[in-house]
Coordinates of C-alpha atoms in Angstrom, one line a residue:
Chain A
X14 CA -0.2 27.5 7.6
X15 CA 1.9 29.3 5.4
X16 CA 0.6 31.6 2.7
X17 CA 1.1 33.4 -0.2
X18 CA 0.5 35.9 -3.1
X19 CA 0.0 34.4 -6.4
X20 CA -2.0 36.6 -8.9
X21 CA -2.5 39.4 -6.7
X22 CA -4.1 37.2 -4.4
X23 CA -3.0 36.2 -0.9
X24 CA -3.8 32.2 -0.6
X25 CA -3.5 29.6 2.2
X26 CA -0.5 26.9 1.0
X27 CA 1.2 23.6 2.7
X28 CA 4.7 23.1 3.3
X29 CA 5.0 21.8 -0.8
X30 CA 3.3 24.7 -2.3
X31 CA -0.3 23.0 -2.7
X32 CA -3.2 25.4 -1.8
X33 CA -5.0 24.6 0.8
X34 CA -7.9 26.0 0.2
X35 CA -9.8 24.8 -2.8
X36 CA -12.3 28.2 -2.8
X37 CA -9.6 30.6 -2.9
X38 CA -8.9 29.8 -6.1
X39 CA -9.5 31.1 -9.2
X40 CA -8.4 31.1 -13.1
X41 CA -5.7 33.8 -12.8
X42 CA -3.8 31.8 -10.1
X43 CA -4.2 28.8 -12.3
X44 CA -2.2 30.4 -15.1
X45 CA 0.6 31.9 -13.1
X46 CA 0.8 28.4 -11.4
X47 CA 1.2 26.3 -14.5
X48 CA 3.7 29.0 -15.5
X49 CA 5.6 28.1 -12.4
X50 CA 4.9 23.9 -13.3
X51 CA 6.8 24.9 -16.9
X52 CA 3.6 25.2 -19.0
X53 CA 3.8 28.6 -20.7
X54 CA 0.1 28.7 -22.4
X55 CA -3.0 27.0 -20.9
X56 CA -5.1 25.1 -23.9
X57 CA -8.6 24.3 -24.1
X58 CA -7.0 20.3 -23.0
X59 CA -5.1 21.6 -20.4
X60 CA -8.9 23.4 -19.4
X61 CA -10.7 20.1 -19.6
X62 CA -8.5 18.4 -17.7
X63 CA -8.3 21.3 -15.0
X64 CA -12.0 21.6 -14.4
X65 CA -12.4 17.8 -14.0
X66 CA -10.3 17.3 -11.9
X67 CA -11.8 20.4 -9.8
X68 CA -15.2 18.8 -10.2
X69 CA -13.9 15.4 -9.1
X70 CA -12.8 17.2 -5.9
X71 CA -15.8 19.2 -5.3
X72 CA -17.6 15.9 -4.9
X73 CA -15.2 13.3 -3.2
X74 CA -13.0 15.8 -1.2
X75 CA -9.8 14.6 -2.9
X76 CA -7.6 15.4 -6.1
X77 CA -8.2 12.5 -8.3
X78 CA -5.9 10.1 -9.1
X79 CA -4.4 9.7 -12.4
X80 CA -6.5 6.7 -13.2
X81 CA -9.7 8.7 -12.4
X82 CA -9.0 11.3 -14.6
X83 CA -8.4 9.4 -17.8
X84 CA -11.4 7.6 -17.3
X85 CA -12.9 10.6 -16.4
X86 CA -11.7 13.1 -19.2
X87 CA -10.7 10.3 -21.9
X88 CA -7.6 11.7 -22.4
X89 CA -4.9 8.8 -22.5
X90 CA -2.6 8.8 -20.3
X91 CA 0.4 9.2 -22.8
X92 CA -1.1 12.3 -23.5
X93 CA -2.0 13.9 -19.9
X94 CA 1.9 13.1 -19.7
X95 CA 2.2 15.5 -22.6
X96 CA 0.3 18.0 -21.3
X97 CA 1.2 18.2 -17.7
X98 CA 5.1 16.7 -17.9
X99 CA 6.3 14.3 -15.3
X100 CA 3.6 14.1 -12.7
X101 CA 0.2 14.7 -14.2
X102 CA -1.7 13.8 -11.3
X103 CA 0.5 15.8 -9.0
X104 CA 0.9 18.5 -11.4
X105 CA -2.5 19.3 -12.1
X106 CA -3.8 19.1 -8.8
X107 CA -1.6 21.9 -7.6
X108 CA -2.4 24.1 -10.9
X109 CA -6.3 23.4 -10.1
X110 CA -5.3 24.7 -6.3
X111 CA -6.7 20.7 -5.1
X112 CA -4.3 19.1 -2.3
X113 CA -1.4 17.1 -2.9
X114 CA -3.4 13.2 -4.5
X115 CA -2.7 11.4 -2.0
X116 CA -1.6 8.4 -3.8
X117 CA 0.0 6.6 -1.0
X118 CA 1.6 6.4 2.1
Chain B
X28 CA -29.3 -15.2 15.1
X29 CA -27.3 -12.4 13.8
X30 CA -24.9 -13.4 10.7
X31 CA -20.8 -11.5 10.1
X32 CA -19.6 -13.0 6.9
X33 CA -15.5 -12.4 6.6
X34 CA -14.7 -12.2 3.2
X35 CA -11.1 -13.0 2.6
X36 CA -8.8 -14.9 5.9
X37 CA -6.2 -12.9 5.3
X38 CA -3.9 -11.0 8.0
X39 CA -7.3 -8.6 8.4
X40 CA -10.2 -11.4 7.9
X41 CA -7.8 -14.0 10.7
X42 CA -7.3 -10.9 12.9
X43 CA -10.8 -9.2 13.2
X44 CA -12.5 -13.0 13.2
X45 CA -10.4 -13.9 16.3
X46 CA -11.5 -10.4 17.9
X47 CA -15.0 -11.3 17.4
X48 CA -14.4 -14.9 18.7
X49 CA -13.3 -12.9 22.0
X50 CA -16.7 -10.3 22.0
X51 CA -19.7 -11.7 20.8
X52 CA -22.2 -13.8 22.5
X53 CA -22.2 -17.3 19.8
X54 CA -25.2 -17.7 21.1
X55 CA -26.5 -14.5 19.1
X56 CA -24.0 -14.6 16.7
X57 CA -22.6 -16.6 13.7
X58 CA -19.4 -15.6 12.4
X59 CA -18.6 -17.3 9.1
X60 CA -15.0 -16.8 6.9
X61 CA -14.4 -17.6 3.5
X62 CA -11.1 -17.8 1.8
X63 CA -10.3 -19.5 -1.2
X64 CA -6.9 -20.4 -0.1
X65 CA -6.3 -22.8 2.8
X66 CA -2.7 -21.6 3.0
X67 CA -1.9 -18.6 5.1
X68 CA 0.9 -16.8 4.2
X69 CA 3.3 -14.4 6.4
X70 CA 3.4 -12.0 3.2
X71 CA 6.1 -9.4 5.2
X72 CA 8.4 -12.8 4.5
X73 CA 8.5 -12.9 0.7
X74 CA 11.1 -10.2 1.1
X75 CA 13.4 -12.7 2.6
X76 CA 13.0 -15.5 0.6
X77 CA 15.0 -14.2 -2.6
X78 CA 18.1 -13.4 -0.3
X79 CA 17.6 -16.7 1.4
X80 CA 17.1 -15.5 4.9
X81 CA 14.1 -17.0 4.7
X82 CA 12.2 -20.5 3.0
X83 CA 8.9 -21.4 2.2
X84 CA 8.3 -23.1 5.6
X85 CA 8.6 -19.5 7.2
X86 CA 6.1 -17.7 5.4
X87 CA 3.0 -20.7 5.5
X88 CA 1.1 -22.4 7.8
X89 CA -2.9 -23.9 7.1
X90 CA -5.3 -21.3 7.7
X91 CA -7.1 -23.9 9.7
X92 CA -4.5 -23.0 12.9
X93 CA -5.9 -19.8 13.1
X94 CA -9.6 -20.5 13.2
X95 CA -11.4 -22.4 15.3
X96 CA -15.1 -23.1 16.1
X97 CA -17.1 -21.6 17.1
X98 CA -16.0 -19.4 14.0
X99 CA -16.8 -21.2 10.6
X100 CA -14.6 -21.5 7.5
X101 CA -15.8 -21.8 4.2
X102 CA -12.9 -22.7 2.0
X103 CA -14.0 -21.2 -1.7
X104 CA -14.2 -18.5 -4.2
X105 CA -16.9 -15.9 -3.4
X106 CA -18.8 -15.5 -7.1
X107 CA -20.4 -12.5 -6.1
X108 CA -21.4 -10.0 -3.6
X109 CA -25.3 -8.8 -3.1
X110 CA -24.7 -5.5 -1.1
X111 CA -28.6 -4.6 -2.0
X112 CA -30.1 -8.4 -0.5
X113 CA -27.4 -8.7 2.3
X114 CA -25.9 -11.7 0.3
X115 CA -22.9 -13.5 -0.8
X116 CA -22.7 -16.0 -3.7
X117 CA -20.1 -18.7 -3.6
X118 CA -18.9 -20.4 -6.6
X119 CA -20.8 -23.9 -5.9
X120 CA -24.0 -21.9 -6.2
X121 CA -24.5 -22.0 -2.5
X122 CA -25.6 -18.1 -1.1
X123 CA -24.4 -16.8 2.4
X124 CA -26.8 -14.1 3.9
X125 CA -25.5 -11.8 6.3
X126 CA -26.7 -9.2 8.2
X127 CA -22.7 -7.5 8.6
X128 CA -20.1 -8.2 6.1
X129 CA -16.4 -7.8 6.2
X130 CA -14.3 -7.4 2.9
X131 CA -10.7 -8.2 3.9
X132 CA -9.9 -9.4 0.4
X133 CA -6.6 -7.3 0.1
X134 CA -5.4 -6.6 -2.8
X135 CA -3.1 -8.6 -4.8
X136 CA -0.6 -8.3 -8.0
X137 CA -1.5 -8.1 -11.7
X138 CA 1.7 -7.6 -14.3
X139 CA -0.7 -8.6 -17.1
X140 CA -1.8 -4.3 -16.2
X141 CA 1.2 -3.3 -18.0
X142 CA 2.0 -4.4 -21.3
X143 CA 5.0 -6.5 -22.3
X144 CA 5.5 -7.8 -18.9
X145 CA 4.0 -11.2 -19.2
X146 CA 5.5 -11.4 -23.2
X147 CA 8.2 -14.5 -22.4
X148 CA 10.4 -13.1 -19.8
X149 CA 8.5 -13.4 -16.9
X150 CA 10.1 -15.0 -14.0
X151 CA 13.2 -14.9 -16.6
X152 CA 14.6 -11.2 -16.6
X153 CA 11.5 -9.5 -15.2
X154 CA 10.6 -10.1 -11.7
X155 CA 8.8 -9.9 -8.6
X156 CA 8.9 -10.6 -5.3
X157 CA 5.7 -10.3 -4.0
X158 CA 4.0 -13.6 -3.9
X159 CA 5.2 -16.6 -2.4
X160 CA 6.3 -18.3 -6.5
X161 CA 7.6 -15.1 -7.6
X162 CA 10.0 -14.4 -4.3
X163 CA 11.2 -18.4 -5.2
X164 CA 11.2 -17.6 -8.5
X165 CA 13.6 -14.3 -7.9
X166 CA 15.3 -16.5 -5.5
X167 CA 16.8 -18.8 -8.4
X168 CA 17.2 -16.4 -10.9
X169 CA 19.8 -14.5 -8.2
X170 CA 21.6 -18.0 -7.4
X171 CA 23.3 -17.9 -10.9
X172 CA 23.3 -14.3 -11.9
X173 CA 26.5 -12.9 -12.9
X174 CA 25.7 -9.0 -12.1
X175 CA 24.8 -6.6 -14.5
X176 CA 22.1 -3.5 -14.0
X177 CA 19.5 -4.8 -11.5
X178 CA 16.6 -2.4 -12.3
X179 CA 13.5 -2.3 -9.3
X180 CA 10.2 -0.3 -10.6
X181 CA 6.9 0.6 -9.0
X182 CA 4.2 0.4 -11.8
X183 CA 1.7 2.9 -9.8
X184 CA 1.0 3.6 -5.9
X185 CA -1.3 2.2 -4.4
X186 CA 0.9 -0.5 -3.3
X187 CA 1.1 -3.2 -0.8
X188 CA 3.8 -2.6 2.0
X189 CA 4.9 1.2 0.3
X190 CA 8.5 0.5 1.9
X191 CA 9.2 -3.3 1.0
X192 CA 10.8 -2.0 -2.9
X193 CA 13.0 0.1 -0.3
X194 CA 14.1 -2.7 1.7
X195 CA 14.8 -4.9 -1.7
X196 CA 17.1 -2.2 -2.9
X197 CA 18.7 -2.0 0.6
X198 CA 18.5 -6.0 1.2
X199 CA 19.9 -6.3 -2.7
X200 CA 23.3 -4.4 -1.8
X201 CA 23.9 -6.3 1.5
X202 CA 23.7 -9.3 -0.9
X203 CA 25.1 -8.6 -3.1
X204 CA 28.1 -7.1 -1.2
X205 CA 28.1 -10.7 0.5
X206 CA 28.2 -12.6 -2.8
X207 CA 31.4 -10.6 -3.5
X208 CA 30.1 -9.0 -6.2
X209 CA 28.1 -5.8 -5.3
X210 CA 30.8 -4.1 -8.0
X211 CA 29.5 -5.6 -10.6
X212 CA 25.8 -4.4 -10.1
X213 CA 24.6 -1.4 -10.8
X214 CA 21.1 -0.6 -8.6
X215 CA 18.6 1.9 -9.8
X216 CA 15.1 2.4 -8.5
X217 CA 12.7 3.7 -11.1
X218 CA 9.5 4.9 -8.7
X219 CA 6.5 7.3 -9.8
X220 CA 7.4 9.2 -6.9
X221 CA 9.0 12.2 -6.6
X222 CA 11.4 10.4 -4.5
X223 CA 12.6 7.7 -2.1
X224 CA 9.2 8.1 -0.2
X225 CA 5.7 9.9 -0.2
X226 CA 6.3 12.2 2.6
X227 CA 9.1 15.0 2.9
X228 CA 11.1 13.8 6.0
X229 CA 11.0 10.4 5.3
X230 CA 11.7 10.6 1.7
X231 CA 14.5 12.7 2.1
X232 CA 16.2 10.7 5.0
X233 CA 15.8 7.1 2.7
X234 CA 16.8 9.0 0.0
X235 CA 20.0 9.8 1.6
X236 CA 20.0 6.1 2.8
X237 CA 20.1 5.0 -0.7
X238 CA 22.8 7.0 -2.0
X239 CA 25.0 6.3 0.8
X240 CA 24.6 2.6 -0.5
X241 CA 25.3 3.6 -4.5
X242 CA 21.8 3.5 -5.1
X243 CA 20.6 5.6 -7.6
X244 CA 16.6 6.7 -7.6
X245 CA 14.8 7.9 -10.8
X246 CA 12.3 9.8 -10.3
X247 CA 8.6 10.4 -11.4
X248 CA 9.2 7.3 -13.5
X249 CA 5.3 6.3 -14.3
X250 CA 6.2 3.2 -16.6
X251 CA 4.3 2.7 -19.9
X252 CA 5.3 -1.0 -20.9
X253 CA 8.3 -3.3 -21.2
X254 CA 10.4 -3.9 -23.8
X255 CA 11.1 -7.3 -23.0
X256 CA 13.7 -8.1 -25.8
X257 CA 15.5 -4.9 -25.6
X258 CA 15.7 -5.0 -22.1
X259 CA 14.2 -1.5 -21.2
X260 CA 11.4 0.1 -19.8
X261 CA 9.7 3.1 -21.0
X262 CA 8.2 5.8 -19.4
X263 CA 5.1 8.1 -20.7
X264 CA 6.8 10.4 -21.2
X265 CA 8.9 8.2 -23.1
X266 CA 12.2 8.0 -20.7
X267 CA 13.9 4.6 -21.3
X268 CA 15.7 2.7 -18.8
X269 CA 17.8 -0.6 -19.9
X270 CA 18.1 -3.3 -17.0
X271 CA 20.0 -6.8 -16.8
X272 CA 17.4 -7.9 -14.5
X273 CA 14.2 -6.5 -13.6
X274 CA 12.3 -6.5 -10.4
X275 CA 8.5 -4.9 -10.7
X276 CA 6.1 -4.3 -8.1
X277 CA 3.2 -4.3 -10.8
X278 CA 0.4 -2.8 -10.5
X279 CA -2.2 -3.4 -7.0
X280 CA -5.5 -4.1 -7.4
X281 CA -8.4 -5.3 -5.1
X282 CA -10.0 -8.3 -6.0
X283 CA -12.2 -9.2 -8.8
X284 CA -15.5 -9.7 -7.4
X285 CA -15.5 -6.4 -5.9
X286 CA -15.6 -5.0 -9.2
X287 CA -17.8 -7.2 -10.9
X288 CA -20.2 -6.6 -7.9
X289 CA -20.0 -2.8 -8.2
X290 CA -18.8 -1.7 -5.1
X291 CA -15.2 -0.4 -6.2
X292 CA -13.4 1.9 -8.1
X293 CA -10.9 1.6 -10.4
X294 CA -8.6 -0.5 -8.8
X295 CA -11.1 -2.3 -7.0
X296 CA -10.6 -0.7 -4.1
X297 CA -14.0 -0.1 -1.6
X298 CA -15.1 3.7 -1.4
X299 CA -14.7 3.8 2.5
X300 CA -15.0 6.8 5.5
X301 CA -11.2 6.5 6.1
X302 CA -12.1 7.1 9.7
X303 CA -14.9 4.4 10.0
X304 CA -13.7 2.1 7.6
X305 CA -17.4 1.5 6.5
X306 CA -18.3 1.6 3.3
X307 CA -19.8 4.8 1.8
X308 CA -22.6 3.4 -0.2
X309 CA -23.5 0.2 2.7
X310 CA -23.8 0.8 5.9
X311 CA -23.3 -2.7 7.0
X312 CA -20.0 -3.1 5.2
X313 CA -17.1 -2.9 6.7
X314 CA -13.9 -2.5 4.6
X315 CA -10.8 -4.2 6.9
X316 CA -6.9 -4.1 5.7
X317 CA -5.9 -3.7 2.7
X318 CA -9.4 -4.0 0.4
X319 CA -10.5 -0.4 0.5
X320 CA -9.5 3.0 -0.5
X321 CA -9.0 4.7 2.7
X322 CA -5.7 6.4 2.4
X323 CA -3.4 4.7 4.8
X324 CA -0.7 2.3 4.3
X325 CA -1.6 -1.1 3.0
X326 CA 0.1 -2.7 5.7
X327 CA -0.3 -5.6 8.4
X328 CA 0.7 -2.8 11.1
X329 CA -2.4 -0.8 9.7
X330 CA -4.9 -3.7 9.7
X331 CA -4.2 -4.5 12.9
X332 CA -4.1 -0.9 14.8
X333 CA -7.8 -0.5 12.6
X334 CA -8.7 -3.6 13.9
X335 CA -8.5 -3.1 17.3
X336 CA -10.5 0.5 17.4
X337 CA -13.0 -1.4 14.9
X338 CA -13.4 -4.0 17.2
X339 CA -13.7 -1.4 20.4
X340 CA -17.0 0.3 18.7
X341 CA -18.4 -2.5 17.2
X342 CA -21.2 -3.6 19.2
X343 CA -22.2 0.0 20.2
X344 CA -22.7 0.6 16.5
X345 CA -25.2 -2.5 16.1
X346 CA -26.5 -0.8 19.2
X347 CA -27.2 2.3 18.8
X348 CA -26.6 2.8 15.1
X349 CA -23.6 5.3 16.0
X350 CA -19.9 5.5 14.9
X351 CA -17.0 7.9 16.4
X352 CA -14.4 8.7 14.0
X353 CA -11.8 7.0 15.5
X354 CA -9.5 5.8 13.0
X355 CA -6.4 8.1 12.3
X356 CA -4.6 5.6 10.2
X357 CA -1.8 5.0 12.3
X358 CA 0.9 2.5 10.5
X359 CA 4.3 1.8 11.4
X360 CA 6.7 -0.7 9.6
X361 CA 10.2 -1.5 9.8
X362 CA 12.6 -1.1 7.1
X363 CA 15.3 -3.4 6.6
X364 CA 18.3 -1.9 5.5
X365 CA 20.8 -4.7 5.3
X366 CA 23.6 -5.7 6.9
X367 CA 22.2 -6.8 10.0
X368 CA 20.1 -3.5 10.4
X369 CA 17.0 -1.6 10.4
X370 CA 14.9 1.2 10.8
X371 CA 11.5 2.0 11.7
X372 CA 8.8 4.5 11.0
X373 CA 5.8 5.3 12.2
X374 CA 3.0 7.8 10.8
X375 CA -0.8 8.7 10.3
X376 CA -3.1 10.5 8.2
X377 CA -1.7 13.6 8.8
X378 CA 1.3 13.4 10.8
X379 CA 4.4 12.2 8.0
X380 CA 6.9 9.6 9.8
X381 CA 9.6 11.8 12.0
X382 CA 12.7 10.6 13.5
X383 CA 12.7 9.5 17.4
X384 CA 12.0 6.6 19.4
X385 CA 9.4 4.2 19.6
X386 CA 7.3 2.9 21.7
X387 CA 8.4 4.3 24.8
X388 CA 9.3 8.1 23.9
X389 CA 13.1 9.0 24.5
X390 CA 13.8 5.2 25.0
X391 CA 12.8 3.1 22.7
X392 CA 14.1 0.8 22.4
X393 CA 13.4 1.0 18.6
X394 CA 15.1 4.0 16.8
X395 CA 13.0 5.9 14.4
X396 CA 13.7 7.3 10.8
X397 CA 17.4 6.0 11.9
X398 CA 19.5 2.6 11.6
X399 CA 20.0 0.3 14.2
X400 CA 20.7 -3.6 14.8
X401 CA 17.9 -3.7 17.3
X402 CA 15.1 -2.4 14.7
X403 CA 16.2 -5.4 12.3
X404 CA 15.6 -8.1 15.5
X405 CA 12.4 -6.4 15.9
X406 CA 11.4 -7.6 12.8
X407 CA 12.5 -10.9 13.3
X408 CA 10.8 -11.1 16.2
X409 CA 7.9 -9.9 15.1
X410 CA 7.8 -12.5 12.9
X411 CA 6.7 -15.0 15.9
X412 CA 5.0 -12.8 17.5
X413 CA 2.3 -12.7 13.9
X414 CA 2.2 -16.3 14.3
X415 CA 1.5 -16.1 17.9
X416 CA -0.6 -13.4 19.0
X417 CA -1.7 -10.9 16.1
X418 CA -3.2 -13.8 13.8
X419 CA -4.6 -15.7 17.3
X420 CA -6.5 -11.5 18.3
X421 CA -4.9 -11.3 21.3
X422 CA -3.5 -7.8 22.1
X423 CA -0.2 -6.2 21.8
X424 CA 1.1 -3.7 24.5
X425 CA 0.8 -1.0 21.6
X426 CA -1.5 2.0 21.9
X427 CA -3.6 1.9 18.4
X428 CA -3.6 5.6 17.9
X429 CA -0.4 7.4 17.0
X430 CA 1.7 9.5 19.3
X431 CA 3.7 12.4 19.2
X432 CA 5.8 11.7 22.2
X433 CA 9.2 10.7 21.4
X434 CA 9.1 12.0 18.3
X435 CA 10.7 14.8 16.7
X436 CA 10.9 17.8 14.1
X437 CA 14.0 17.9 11.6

């Protein structure tokens, strides 16, 4: 597995940039991440829907999907497309250093 | 007497019934099926159908052919599921206890998910192609069209057979081109992908495979509703996309009375061990095809390589209790690419579809990630051979677990 440094830290990633490691993470690589998704300034939203979809990991071993987290955070989903532009789902997983959703196959 | 109940005789509930018909002892066990539906339908077919390659007579047959005492079949709607008393509740009021049950209800099609699709235009300008009215639908509405910009979209993934919007687009241009008119369409395939497909390899070889056909992708297009009298749909993040015609592959859901019974999530989709296939919260339910969340393709090829392992450990689980992981949800499908050809790919959990040859490695004879006119008679053959031996659980000289030989890195 590749790796890399990303807030002073040295962390495990896949071939598309997602950490591997859920533990090595940690707020500081969370900000330089969403600076590299385009975000410039992580808001209390962008927070809320961060740490839920870390907490929906924690306990089923998988990013949520974009359906979980609305229902899960109550954010629309107009507005997590606001938020995190484009690909929510995708976008927030690999700010909240979760694996790539995996969606489909 | 020990009681299976087979929820759904589908391509999974047909498949793993037959198996059981083959293993068990009748005189210990009852297997019993229930299926609304009497009709079984070759779904991969709907594909054909609005191209005319194929008619209704391909694609249905009585469920009835396929099962046969000492199995039982219970033709109705299943009202709802007791996971906590071991029971199922039909809709006459009658109640089927069971000491295993199979869901194999699939998942089916619901446009009413995203908004403006039903509102007048429905098998008028906006399409689909993934039952057996709205292929025969599609089918008419092509007949007469006069070209224009033929819009496909993916509401959200999960979706049944991930590739089959691929091989529209790829079917549509070899029709098109055939009609004498493919210069008059326009093609563009809005998907909430990233690109042509999920994994890297794979999405960037189709994706080249698209273009070289004048077919142009758009991206990380998650739709938000239909304008249906402007013609357009609209993104979330409010990208708008006009179309002549649309085809949609709405939004994939399990069924109902999984829901209303509590056992799914928010698509109705089982919580299952994606290497078991059992469900999370019951230990004597089994999730088979494409009814439960297990990350693997929804796809025939995936029921029926999960079938046979299922099948394998079956008995020693009602023995002894114990269950190997031995699921690593190996699919493959073909992918028709038109004119005359196709291509094939063939994956796992973890190992993303690589070019090579399948299933003898170096020979073949079916090509990999790559066009050929053998892959697309493949897939006309295999259209017998459903018919014939998957449906019927006899077994196909295919190992179920994926390989690595013969394929290779890019």
């Amino acid at each position: 597995m590749p790796t890399r440094v990303i807030a002073g830290k040295t962390v495990e990633v896949d071939a598309e940039g997602f950490m591997v490691n859920p533990n090595e993470w940690n707020e500081a690589i969370a900000i330089e991440l969403a600076k590299e998704e385009g975000i410039e300034e992580l808001t209390p939203e962008h927070w809320k829907v961060i740490n839920f979809c870390r907490q929906s990991a924690g306990a089923t071993g998988k990013a949520p999907t974009l359906r979980t987290i609305t229902a899960g955070t109550g954010i629309s989903t107009k507005e997590l497309f606001a938020l995190f532009p484009k690909g929510p789902a995708k976008k927030v997983a690999r700010i909240a250093g979760l694996g790539k959703p995996e969606g489909c196959v | 007497m020990k009681k299976i109940v087979i929820l759904g005789a589908g391509t999974a509930g047909t498949i793993v019934a037959n198996r059981f018909k083959r293993l068990l002892d009748f005189g210990r066990w009852e297997v019993t099926l229930v299926d609304p539906d009497p009709i079984h339908y070759y779904q991969p077919g709907f594909l054909f159908i609005p191209f005319r390659m194929y008619t209704p007579k391909d694609v249905i047959k009585p469920k009835r052919d396929f099962i046969d005492p000492p199995l039982r079949f219970i033709q109705s709607k299943v009202e709802e599921i007791d996971a906590e008393h071991r029971r199922v509740h039909l809709a006459d009021g009658s109640v089927l206890p069971y000491d295993f049950l199979i869901i194999a209800t699939g998942v089916d099609i619901y446009p009413e998910e995203t908004p403006g699709m039903l509102d007048g235009e429905w098998g008028k300008t906006i399409h689909s192609f993934y039952t057996l009215p709205t292929s025969l639908a599609l089918r008419d509405t092509l007949r007469s069209w006069k070209g224009g910009r033929l819009v496909v979209n993916v509401v959200d993934n999960p979706i049944k057979c991930p590739v089959a919007p691929l091989e529209f687009l790829m079917l549509a241009d070899w029709y098109f081109h055939q009609q004498g008119m493919r210069d008059r369409v326009e093609i563009i395939y809005a998907t909430p992908l990233s690109g042509a497909f999920t994994k890297p390899t794979a999405s960037k070889l189709l994706g080249e495979l698209l273009e070289s056909k004048n077919i142009k992708v758009e991206p990380d297009f998650m739709i938000e509703r239909v304008d249906p009298d402007a013609r357009k749909i609209v993104s979330y993040d409010e990208r708008e996309i006009e179309y002549d015609l649309l085809v949609t592959i709405p939004l994939n859901k399990g069924a109902e009375v999984i829901g209303k019974s509590g056992l799914g999530n928010e698509l109705n989709l089982v919580p299952v061990d994606p290497h078991t296939l059992r469900a999370k919260a019951h230990p004597n339910i089994f999730v088979l095809g494409d009814a439960s969340d297990a990350p693997a393709s929804k796809a025939g090829a995936t029921a029926h390589f999960s079938i046979d392992l299922f099948t394998e450990h079956f008995l020693d689980y009602v023995e002894t209790g114990e269950l190997p992981p031995y699921f690593d949800g190996h699919a493959n499908c073909f992918i028709e690419t038109g004119f005359g050809k196709g291509l094939m790919i063939d994956f796992n959990y973890t190992q993303e579809p690589l070019p090579g040859r399948y299933p003898l490695p170096g020979i073949g004879p079916l090509t990999l990630l790559q066009e050929s006119e053998f892959n697309h008679w493949g897939k006309l053959m295999f259209h017998w051979m459903y018919w014939h031996i998957l449906l019927r659980g006899m077994e196909l000289p295919l190992p179920a677990t994926m390989s690595m030989a013969g394929k290779w890195k890019v």
